[in-house]
mmCIF file of C-alpha atoms in Angstrom:
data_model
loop_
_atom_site.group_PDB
_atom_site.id
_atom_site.type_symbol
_atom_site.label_atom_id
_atom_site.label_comp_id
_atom_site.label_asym_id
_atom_site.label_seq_id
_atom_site.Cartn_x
_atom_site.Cartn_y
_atom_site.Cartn_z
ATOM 1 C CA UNK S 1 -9.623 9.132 -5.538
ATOM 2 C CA UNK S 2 -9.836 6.226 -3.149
ATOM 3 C CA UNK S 3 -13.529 6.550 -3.553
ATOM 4 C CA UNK S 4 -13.583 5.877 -7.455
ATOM 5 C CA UNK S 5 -10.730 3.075 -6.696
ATOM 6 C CA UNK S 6 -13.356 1.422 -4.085
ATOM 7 C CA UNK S 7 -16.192 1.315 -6.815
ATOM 8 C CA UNK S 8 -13.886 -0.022 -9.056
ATOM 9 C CA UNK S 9 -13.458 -3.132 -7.286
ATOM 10 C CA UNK S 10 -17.091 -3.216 -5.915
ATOM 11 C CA UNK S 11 -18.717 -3.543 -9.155
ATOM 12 C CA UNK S 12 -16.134 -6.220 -10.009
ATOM 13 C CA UNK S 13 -16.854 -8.198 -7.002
ATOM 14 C CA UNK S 14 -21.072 -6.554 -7.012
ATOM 15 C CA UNK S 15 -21.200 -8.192 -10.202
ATOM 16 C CA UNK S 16 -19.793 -11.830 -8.967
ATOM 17 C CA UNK S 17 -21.753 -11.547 -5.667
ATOM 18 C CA UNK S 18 -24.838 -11.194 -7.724
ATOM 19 C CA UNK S 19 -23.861 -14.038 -10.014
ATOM 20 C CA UNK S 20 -23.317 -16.475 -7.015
ATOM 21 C CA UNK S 21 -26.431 -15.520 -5.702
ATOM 22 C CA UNK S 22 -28.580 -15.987 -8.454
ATOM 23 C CA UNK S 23 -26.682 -19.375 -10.319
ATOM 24 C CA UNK S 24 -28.152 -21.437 -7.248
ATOM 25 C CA UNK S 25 -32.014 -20.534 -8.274
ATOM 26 C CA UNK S 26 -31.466 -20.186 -12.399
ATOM 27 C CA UNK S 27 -33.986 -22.132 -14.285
ATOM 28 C CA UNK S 28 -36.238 -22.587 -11.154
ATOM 29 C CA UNK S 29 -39.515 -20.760 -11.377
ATOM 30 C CA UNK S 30 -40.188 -18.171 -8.258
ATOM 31 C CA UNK S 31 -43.015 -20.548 -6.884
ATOM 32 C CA UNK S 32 -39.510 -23.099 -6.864
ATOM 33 C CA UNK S 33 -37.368 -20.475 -5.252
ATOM 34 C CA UNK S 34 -39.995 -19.414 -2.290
ATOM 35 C CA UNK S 35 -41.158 -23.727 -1.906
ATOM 36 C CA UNK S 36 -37.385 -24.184 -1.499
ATOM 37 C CA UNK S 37 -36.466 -20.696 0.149
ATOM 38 C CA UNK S 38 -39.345 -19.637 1.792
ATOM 39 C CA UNK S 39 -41.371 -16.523 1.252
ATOM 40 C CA UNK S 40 -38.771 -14.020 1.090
ATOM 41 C CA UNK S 41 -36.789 -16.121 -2.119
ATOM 42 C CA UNK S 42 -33.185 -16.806 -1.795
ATOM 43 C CA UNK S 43 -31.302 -15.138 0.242
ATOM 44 C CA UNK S 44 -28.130 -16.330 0.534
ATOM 45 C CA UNK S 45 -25.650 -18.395 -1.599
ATOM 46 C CA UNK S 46 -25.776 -21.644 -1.626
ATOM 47 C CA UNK S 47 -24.937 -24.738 -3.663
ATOM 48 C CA UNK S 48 -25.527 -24.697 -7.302
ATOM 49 C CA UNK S 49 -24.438 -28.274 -9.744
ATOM 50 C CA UNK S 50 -21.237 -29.665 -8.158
ATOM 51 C CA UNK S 51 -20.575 -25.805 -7.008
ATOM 52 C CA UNK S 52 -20.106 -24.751 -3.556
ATOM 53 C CA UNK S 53 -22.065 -21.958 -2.111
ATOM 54 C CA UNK S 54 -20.296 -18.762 -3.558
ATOM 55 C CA UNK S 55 -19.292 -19.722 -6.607
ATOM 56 C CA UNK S 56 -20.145 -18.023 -9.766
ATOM 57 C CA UNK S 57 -20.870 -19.108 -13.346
ATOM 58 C CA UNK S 58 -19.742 -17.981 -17.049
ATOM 59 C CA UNK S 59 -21.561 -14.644 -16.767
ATOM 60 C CA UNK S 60 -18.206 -13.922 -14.034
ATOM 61 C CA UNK S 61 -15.832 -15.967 -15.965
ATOM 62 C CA UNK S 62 -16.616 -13.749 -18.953
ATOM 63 C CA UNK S 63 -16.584 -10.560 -17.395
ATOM 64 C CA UNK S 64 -13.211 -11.475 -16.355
ATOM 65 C CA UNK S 65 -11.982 -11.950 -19.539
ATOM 66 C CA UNK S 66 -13.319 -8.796 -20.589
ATOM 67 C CA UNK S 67 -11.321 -6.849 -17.696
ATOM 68 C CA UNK S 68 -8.294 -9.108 -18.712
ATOM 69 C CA UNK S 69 -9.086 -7.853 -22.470
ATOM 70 C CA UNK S 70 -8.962 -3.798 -21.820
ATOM 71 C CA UNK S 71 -5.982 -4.475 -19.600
ATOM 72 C CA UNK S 72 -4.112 -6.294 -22.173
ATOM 73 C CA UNK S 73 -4.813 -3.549 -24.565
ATOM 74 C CA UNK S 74 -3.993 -0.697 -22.580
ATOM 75 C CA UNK S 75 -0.360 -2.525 -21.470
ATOM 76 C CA UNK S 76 0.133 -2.878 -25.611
ATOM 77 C CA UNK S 77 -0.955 0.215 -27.071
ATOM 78 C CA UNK S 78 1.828 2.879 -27.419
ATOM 79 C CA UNK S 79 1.758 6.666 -27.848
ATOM 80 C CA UNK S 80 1.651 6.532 -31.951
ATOM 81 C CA UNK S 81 -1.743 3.802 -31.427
ATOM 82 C CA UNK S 82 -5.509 5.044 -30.896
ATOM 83 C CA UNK S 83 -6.389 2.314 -27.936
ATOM 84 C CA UNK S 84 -8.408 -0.135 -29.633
ATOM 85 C CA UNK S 85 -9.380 -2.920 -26.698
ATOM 86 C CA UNK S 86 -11.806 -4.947 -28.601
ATOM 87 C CA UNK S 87 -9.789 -7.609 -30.181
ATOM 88 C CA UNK S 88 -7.954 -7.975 -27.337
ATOM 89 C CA UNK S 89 -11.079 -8.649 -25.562
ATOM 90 C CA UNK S 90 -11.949 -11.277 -28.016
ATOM 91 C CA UNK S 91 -8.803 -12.825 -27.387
ATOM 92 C CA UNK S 92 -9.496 -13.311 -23.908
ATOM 93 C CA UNK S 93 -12.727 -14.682 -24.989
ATOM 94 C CA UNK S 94 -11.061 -17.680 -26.913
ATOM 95 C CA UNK S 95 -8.591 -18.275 -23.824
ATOM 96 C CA UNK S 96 -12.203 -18.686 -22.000
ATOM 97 C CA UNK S 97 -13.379 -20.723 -24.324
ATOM 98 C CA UNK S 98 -10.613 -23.117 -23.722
ATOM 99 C CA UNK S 99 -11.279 -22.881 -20.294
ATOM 100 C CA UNK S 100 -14.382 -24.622 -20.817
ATOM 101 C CA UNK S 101 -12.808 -27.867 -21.542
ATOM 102 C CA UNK S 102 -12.140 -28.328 -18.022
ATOM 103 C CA UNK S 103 -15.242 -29.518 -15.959
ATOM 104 C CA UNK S 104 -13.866 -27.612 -13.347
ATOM 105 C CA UNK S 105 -14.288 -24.334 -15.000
ATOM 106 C CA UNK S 106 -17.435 -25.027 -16.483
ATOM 107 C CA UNK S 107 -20.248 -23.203 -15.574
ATOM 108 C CA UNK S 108 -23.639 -23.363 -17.562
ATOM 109 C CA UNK S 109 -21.912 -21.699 -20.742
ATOM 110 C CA UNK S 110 -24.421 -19.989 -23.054
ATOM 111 C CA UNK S 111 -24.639 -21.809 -26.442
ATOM 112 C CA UNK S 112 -24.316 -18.370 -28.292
ATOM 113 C CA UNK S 113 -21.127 -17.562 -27.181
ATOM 114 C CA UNK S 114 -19.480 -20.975 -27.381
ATOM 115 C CA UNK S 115 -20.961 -21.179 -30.877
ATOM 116 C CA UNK S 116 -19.815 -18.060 -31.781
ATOM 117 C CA UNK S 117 -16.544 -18.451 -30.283
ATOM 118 C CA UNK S 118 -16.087 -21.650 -31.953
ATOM 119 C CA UNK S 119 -16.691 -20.544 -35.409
ATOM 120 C CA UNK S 120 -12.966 -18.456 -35.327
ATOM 121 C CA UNK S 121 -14.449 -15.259 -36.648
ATOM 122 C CA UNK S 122 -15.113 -12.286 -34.303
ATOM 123 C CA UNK S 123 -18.365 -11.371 -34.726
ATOM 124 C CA UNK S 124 -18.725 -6.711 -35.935
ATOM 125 C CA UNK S 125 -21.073 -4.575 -35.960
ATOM 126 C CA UNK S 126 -20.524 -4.910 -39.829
ATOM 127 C CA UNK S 127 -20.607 -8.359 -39.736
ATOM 128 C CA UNK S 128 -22.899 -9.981 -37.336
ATOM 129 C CA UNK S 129 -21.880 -13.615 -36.433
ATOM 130 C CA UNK S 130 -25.794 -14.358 -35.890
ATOM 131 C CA UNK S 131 -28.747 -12.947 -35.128
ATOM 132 C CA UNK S 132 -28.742 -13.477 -31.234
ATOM 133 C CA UNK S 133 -30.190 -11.556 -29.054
ATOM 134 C CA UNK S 134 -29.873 -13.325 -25.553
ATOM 135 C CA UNK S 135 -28.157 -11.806 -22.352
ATOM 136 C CA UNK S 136 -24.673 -13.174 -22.994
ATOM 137 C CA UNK S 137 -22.650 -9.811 -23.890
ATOM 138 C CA UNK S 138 -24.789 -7.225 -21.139
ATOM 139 C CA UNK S 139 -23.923 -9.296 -18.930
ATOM 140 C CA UNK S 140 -20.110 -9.929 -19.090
ATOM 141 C CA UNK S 141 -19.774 -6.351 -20.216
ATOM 142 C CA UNK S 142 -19.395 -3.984 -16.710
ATOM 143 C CA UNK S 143 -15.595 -3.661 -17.451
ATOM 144 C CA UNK S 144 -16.085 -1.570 -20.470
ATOM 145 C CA UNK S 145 -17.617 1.192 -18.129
ATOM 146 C CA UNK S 146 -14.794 0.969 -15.953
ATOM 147 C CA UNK S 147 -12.151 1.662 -18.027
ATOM 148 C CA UNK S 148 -13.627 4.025 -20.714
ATOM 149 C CA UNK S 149 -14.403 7.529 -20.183
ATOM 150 C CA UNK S 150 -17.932 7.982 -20.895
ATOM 151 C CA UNK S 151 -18.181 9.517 -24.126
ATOM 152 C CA UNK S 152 -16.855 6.410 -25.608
ATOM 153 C CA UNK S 153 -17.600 3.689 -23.243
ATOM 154 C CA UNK S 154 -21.340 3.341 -24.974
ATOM 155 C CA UNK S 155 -19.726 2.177 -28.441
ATOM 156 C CA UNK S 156 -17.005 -0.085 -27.179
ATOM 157 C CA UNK S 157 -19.789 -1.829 -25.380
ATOM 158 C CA UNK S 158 -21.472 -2.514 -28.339
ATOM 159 C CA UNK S 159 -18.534 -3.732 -30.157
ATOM 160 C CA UNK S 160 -17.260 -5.913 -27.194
ATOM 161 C CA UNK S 161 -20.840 -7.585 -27.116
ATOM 162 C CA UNK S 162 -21.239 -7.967 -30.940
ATOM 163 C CA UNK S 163 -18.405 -10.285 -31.179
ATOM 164 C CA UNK S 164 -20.787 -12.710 -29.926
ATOM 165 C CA UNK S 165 -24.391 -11.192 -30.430
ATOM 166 C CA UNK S 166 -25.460 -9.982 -33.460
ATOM 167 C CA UNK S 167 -29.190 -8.660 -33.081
ATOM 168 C CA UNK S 168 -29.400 -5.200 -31.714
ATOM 169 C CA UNK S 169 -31.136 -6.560 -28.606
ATOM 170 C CA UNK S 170 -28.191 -8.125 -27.673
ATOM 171 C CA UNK S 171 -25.612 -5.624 -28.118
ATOM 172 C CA UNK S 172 -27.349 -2.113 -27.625
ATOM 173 C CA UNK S 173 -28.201 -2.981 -24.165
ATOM 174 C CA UNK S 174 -24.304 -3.498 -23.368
ATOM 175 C CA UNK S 175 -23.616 -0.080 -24.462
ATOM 176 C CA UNK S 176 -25.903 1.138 -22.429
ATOM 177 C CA UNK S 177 -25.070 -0.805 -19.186
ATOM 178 C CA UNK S 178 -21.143 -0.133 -20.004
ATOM 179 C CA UNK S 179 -22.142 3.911 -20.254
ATOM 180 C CA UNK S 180 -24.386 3.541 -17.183
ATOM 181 C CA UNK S 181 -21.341 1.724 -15.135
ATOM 182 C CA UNK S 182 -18.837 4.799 -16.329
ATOM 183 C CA UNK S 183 -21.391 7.318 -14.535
ATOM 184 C CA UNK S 184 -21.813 5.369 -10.943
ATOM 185 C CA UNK S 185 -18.369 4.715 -11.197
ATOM 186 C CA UNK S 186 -18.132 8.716 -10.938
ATOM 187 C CA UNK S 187 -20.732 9.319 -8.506
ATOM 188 C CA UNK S 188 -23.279 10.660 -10.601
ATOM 189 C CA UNK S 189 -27.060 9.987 -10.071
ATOM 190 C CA UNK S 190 -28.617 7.225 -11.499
ATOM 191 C CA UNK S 191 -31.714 8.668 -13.092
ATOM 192 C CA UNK S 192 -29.858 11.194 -14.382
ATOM 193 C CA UNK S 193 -27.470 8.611 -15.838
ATOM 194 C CA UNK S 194 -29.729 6.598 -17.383
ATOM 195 C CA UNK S 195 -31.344 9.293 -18.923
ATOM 196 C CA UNK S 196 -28.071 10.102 -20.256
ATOM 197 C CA UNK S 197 -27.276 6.475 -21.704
ATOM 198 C CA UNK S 198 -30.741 6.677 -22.823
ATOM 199 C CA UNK S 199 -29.989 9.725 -25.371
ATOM 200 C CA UNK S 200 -27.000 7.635 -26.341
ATOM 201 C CA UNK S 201 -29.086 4.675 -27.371
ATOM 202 C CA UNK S 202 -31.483 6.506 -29.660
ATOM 203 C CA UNK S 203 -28.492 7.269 -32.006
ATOM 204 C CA UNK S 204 -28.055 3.803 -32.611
ATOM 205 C CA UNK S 205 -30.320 2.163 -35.527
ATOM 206 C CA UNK S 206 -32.823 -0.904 -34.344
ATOM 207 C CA UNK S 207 -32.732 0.727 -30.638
ATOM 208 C CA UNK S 208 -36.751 0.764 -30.392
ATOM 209 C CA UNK S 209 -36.661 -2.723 -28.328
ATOM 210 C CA UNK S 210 -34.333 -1.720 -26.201
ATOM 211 C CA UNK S 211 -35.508 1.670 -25.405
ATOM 212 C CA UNK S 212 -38.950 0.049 -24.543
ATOM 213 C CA UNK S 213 -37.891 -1.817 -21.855
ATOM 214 C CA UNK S 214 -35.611 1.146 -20.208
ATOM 215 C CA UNK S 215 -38.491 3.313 -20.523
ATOM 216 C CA UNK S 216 -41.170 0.354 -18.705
ATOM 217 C CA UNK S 217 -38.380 0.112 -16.279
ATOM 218 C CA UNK S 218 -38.290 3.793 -15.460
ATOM 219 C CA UNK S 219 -42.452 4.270 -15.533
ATOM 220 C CA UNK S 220 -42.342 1.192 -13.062
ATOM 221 C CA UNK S 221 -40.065 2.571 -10.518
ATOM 222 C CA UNK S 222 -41.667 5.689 -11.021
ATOM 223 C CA UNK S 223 -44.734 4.432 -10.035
ATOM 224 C CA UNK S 224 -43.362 2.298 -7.254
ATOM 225 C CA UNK S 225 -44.637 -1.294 -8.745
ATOM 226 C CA UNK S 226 -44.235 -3.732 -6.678
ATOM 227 C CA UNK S 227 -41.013 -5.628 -7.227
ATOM 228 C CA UNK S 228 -42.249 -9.177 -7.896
ATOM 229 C CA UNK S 229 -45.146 -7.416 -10.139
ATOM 230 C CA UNK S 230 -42.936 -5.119 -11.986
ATOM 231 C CA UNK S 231 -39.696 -7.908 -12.588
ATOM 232 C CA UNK S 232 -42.562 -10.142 -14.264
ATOM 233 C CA UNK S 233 -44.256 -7.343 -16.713
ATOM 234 C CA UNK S 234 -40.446 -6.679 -17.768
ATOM 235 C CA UNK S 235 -39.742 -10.557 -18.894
ATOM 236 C CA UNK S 236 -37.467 -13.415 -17.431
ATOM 237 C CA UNK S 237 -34.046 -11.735 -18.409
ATOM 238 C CA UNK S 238 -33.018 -14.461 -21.432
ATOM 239 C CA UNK S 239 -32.735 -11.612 -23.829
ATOM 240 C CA UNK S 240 -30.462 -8.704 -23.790
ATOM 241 C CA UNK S 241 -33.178 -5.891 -23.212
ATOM 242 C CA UNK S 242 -35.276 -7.456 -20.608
ATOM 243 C CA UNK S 243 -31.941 -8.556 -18.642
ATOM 244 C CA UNK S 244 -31.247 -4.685 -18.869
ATOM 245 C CA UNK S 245 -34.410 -3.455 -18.143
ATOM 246 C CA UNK S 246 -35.045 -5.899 -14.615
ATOM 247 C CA UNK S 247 -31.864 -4.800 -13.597
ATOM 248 C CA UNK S 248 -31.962 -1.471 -13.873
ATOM 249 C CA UNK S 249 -35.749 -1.504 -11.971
ATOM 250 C CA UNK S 250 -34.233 -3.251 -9.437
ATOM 251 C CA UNK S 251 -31.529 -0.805 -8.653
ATOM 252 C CA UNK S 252 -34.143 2.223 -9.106
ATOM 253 C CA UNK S 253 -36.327 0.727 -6.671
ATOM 254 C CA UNK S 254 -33.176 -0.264 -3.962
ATOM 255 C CA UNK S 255 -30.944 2.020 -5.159
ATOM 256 C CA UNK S 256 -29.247 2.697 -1.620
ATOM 257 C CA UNK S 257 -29.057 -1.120 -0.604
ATOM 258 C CA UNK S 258 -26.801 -3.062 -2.660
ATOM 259 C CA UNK S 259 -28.550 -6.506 -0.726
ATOM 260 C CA UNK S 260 -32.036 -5.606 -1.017
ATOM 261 C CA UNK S 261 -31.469 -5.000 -5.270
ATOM 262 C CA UNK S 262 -29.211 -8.130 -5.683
ATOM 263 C CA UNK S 263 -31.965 -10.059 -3.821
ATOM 264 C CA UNK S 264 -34.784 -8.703 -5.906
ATOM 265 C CA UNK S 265 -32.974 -9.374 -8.824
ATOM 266 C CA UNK S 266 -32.744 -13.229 -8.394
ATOM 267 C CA UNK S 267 -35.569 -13.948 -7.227
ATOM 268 C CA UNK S 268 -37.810 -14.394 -10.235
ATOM 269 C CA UNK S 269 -39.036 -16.900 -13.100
ATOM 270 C CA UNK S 270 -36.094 -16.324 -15.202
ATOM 271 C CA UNK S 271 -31.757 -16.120 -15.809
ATOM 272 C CA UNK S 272 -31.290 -15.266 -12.460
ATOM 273 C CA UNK S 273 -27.785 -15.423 -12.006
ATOM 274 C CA UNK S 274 -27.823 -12.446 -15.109
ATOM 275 C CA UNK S 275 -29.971 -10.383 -14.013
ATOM 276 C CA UNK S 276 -27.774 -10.638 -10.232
ATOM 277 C CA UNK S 277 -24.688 -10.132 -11.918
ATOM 278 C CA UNK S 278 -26.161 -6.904 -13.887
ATOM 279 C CA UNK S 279 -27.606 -5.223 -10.993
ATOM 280 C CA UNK S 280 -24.778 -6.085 -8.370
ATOM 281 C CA UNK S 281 -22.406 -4.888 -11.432
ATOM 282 C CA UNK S 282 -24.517 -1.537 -11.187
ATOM 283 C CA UNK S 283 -24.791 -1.364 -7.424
ATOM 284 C CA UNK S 284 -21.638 -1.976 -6.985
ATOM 285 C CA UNK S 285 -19.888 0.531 -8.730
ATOM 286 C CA UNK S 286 -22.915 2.944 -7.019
ATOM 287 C CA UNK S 287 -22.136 2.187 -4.257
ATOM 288 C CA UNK S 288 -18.729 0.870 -3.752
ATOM 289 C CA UNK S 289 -17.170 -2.436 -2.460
ATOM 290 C CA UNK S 290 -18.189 -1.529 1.170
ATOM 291 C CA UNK S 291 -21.354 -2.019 0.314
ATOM 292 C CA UNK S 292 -20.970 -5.637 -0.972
ATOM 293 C CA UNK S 293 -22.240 -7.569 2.313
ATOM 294 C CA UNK S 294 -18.772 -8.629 4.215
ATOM 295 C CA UNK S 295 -19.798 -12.453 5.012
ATOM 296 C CA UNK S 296 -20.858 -12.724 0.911
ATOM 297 C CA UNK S 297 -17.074 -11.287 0.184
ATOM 298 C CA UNK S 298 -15.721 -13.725 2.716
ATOM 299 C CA UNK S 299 -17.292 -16.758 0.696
ATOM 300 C CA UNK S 300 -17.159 -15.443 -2.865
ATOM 301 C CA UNK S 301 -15.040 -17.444 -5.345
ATOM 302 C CA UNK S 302 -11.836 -15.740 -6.178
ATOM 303 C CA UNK S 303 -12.767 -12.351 -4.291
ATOM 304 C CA UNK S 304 -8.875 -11.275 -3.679
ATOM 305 C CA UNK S 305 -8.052 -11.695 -7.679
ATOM 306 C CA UNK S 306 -11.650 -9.581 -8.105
ATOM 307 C CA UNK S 307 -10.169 -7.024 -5.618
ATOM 308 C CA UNK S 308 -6.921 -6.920 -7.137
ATOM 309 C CA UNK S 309 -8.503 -6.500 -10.870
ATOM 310 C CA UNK S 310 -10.643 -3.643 -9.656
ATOM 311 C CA UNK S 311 -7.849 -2.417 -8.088
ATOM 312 C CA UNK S 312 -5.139 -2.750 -11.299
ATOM 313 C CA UNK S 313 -8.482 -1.420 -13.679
ATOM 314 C CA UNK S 314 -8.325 1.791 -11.766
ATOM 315 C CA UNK S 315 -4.449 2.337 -11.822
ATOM 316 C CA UNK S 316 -4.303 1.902 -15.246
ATOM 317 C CA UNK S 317 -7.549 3.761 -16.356
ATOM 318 C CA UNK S 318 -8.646 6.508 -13.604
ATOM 319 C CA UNK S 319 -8.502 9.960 -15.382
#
């Protein structure tokens, strides 16, 4: 049990760690990030706007809210209810988006979601609120896969990510990443788990995009590509499936060393700070919290309140 608590809070703070990382080198092309890094990319945080080194962005911020969300809902819901989380997630969403009128607690917002969030409707699976299909809900969607069992953590993924996505490519790969985070949150291999979200995805209508790039990210680890080689042939991580598909690659590839995978994942032409907070998301329920390098915890904004949300995610939802 204190295992599954410890991956509870390390994909919490996996996912900010890899967040931090990457917001410092987002928008900068990899020849940018190795002229201003050196050869080996970024490596470490460091300062990102008027952010110091360790901060993260709205990809954090959002995955917060989406912890606060499930919480909320699981506190509410009595024994007569079926536990429906998602529009308490969405509430936490438009607390967020109030956040952002502080310049404090902005951090590179993705136009989607304010958008979205600003037009007062809650975007369905039965009502799409656009036709978006950017990285915005996979990667503020982790919590999901903490706090539903598996069989049902897939299609609450999906819902949480179509209140602001509405193309398949933007919510199918949440699903998936929420399923995925269930199994490593339970120790289970991670081949074998994607394969299993895999099977999950192909019961969904309009999956074909995403379950291209999960299948190039499993022939390319397969085959060993080289990681700068095979990060590029999967896309820049703006859109939903490629976002999915780099990170998952990148944890294949590292999949015993939380570093090495955060530090592929960021250093690349693309949404850096994304595809970081994906695959440290990943890793760090894989692996646990231990694994999250100590003198990145030390510096990482808020890491205590990650810690204790990890920590109150597991009380309330370990089975």
């Amino acid at each position: 049990m204190k295992n599954m608590k410890n991956k509870d809070t390390g994909c919490l703070l996996g996912l900010a760690a890899g967040d931090a990382l990457g917001a410092a080198v987002e928008f900068m092309s990899l020849e940018q990030i190795k002229d201003t890094y050196g050869a080996s990319g970024i490596q470490d945080f460091d300062r990102w706007g008027d952010f110091g080194a360790g901060s993260y962005t709205d990809d954090t911020q959002m995955a917060i809210a989406t912890a606060c969300g499930l919480i909320q809902s699981a506190k509410k819901v009595n024994k007569k209810e079926l536990w429906a989380p998602v529009p308490y997630v969405y509430k936490e969403y438009i607390k967020w988006l109030k956040s952002q009128e502080d310049p404090s607690q902005m951090r590179r917002p993705g136009y989607t979601c304010l958008t979205a969030l600003r037009s007062g409707n809650m975007g369905t699976l039965n009502k799409p609120i656009n036709d978006s299909k950017g990285c915005g809900g996979v990667m503020r969607v982790a919590p999901v896969g903490l706090a539903c069992d598996v069989d049902y953590a897939f299609n609450i993924g999906v819902q949480t990510a179509a209140i602001t996505h509405g193309h398949p490519s933007g919510y199918l790969p949440s699903g998936f990443l929420a399923e995925l985070i269930g199994y490593m949150a339970k120790d289970q291999d991670l081949q074998e788990s994607i394969k299993k979200a895999r099977q999950t995805l192909s019961f969904y209508g309009r999956h074909e995009e995403t379950m291209e790039k999960v299948d190039e990210a499993l022939q390319l680890a397969e085959k060993k590509e080289p990681i700068e080689n095979g990060i590029e042939k999967l896309g820049q991580g703006w859109v939903g499936e490629e976002a999915l598909a780099v990170s998952l690659f990148c944890s294949l590839i590292y999949e015993d060393d939380f570093s090495r995978a955060v530090k592929a994942a960021v250093n690349h032409s693309g949404d850096s700070d994304s595809t970081g907070a994906i695959t440290g998301a990943i890793m760090g329920a894989k692996l646990g919290a231990d694994a999250v390098p100590k003198n990145w915890v030390e510096r990482l904004e808020n890491a205590a309140y990650l810690q204790g949300l990890g920590e109150e995610m597991f009380s309330l939802f370990f089975k």
